[in-house]
mmCIF file of C-alpha atoms in Angstrom:
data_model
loop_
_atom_site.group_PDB
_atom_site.id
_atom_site.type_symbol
_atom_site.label_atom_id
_atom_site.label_comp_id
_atom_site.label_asym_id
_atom_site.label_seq_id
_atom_site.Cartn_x
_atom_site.Cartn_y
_atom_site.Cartn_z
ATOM 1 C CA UNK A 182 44.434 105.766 4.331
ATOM 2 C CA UNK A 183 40.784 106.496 4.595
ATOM 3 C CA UNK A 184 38.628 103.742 5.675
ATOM 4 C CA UNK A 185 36.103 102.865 2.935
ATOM 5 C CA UNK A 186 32.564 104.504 3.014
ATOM 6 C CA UNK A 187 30.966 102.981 0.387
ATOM 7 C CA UNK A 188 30.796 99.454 -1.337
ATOM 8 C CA UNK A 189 33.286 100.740 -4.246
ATOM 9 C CA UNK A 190 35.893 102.376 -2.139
ATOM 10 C CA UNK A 191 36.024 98.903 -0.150
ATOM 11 C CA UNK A 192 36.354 96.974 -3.361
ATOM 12 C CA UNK A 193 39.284 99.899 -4.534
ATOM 13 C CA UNK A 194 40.848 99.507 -1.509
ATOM 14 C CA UNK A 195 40.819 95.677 -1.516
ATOM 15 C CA UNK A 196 41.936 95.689 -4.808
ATOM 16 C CA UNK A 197 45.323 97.486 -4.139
ATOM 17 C CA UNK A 198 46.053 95.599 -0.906
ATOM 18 C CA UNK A 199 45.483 91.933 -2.462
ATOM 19 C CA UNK A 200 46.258 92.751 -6.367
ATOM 20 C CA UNK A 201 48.595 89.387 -5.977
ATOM 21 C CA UNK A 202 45.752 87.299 -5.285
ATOM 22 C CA UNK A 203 42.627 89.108 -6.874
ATOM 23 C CA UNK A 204 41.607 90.274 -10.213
ATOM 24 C CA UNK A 205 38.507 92.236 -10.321
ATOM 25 C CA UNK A 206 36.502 92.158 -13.681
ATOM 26 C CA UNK A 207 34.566 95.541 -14.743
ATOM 27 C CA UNK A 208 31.549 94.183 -14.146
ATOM 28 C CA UNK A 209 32.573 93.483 -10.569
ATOM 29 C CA UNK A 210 33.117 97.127 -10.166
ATOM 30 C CA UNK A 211 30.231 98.302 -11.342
ATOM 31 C CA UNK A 212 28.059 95.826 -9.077
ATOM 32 C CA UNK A 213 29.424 97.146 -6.185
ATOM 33 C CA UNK A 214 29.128 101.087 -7.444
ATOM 34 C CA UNK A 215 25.194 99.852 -7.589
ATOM 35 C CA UNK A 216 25.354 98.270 -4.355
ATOM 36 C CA UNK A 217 24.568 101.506 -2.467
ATOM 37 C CA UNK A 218 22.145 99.928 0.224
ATOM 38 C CA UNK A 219 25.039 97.605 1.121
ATOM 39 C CA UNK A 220 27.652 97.444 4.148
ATOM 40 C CA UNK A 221 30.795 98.896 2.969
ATOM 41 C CA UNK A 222 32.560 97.210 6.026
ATOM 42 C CA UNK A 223 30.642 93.562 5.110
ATOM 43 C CA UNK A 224 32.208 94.188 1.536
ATOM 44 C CA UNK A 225 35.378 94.648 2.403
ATOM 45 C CA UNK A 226 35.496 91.716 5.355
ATOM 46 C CA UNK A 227 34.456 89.413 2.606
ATOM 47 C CA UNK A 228 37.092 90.210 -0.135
ATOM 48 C CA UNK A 229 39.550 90.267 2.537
ATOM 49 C CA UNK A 230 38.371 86.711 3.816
ATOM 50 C CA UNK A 231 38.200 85.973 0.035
ATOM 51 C CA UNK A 232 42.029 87.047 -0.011
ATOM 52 C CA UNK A 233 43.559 85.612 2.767
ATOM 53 C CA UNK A 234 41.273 82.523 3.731
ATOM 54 C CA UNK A 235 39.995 81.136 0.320
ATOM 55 C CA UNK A 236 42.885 81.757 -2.144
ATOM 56 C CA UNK A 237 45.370 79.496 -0.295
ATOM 57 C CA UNK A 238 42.354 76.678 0.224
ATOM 58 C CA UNK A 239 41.813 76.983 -3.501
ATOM 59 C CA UNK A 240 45.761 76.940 -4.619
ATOM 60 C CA UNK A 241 47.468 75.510 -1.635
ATOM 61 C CA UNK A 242 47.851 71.812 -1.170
ATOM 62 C CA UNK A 243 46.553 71.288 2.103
ATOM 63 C CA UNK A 244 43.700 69.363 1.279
ATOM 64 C CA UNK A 245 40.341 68.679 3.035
ATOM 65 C CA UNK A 246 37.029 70.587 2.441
ATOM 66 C CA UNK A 247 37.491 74.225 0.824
ATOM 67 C CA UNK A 248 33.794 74.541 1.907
ATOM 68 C CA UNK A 249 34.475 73.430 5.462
ATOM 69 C CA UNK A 250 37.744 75.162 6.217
ATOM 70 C CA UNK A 251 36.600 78.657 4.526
ATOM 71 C CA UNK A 252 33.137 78.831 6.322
ATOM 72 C CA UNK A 253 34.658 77.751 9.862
ATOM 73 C CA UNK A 254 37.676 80.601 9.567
ATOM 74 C CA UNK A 255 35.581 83.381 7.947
ATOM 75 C CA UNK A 256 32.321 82.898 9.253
ATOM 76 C CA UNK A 257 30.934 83.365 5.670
ATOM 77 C CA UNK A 258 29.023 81.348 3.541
ATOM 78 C CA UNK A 259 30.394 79.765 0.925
ATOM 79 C CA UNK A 260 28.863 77.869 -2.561
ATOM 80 C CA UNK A 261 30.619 76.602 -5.302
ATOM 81 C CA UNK A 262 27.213 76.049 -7.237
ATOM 82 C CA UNK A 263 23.838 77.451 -7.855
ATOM 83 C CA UNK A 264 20.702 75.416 -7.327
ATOM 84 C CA UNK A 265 20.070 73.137 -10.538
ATOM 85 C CA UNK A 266 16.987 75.234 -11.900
ATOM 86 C CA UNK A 267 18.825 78.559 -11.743
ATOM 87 C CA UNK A 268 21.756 77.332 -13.703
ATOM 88 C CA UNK A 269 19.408 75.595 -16.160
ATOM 89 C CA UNK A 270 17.731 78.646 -16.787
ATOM 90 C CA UNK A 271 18.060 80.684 -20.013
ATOM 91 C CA UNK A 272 16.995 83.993 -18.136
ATOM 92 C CA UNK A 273 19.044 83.396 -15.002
ATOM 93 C CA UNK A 274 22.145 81.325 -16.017
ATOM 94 C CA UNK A 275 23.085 84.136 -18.299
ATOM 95 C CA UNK A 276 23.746 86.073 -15.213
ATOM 96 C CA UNK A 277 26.326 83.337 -13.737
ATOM 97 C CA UNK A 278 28.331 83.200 -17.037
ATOM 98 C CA UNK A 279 30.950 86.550 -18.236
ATOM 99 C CA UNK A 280 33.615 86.594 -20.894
ATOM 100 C CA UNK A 281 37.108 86.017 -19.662
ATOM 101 C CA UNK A 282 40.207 86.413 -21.870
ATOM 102 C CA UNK A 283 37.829 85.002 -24.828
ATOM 103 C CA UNK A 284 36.387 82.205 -23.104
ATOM 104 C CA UNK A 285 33.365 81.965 -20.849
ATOM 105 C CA UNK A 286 33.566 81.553 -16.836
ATOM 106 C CA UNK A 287 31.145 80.212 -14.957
ATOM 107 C CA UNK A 288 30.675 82.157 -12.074
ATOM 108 C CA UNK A 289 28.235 80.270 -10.046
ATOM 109 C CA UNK A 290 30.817 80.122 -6.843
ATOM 110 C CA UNK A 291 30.169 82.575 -4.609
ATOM 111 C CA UNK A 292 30.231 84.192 -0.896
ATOM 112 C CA UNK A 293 27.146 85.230 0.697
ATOM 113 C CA UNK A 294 26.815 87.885 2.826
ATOM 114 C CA UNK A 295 25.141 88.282 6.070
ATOM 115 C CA UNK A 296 22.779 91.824 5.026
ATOM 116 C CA UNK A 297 19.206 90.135 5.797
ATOM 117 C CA UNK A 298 17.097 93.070 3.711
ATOM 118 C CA UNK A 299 16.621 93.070 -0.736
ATOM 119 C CA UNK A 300 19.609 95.763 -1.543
ATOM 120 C CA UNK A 301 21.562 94.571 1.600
ATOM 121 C CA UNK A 302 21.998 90.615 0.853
ATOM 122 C CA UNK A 303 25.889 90.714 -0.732
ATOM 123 C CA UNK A 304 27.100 87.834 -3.098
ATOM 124 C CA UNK A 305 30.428 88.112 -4.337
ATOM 125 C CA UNK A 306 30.733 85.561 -7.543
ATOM 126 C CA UNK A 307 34.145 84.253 -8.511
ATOM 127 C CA UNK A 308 36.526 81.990 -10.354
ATOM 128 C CA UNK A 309 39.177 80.972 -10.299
ATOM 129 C CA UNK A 310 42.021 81.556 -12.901
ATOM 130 C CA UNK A 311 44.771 78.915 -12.343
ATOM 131 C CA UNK A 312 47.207 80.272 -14.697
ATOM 132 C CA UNK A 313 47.621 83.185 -13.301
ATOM 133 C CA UNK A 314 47.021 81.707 -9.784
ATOM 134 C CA UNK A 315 44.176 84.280 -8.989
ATOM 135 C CA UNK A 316 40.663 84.570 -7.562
ATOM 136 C CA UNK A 317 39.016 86.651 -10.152
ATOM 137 C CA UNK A 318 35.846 88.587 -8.776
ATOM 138 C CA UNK A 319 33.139 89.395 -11.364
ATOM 139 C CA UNK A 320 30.068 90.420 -9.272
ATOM 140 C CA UNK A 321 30.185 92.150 -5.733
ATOM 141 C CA UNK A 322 26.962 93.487 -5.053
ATOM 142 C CA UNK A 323 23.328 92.782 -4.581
ATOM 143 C CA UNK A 324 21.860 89.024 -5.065
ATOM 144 C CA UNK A 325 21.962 88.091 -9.016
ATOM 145 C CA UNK A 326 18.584 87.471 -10.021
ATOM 146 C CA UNK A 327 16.926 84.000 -9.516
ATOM 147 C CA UNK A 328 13.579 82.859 -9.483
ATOM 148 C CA UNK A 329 12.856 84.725 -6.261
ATOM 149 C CA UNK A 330 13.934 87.523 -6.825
ATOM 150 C CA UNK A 331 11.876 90.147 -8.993
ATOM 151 C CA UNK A 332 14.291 91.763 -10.765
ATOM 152 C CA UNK A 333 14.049 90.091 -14.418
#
């Protein structure tokens, strides 16, 4: 197996290796296609911490802080919300919301990245589907637009 060179081959490749734990949405794949300025090892470290870390904190029973335990064992940032005026925003909460098996997710939870530069800051939003007992990815690529960011 080839080690991923690119964004999308580390989302491919992490979606074969952990297809019992993650479901990626199209949209998911196609933010990381665009995510060309990003680290295609970063990518992959944080699906796999997403993976292995986060999906028994979310459907374990081992209790204590989800927030606490994930950031401490991954080293990555974790947020279940978005700051109040984003997600009360028409032209930025859109971007935290996608159609799931005819009902809308929010998708404000997500992992930061460590990438420091505009094109390089990852954020991989989530939810999490407890029927199927899966952490379903719908955006893994650049920072979704926000206030401070010019991209609207």
């Amino acid at each position: 197996m080839d080690i991923p060179a690119t964004p999308i081959e580390s989302l491919s490749l992490s979606e074969r290796a952990f297809a019992d734990r993650l479901v990626f949405l199209d949209q998911a794949r196609r933010s990381a296609a665009a995510f060309t300025k990003g680290s295609a090892r970063e990518v992959w470290a944080v699906l796999r911490s997403i993976a292995v870390i986060l999906y028994p904190l979310v459907f374990g029973d081992a209790g204590g802080s989800i927030i606490h335990d994930y950031e401490s064992q991954s080293g990555f940032e974790l947020k279940f919300r978005e700051m109040k005026h984003i997600k009360q925003s028409d032209a930025y909460g859109k971007y935290r919301s996608v159609a799931y098996e005819g009902q809308q997710k929010d998708i404000s939870a997500h992992v930061k990245g460590k990438g420091p530069k505009k094109g390089e800051s990852l954020r991989v939003h989530f939810f999490a589907d407890y029927r199927l007992r899966k952490i379903v990815i719908a955006h893994c690529g650049e920072h979704l637009p926000a206030y401070d960011t010019p991209t609207l």
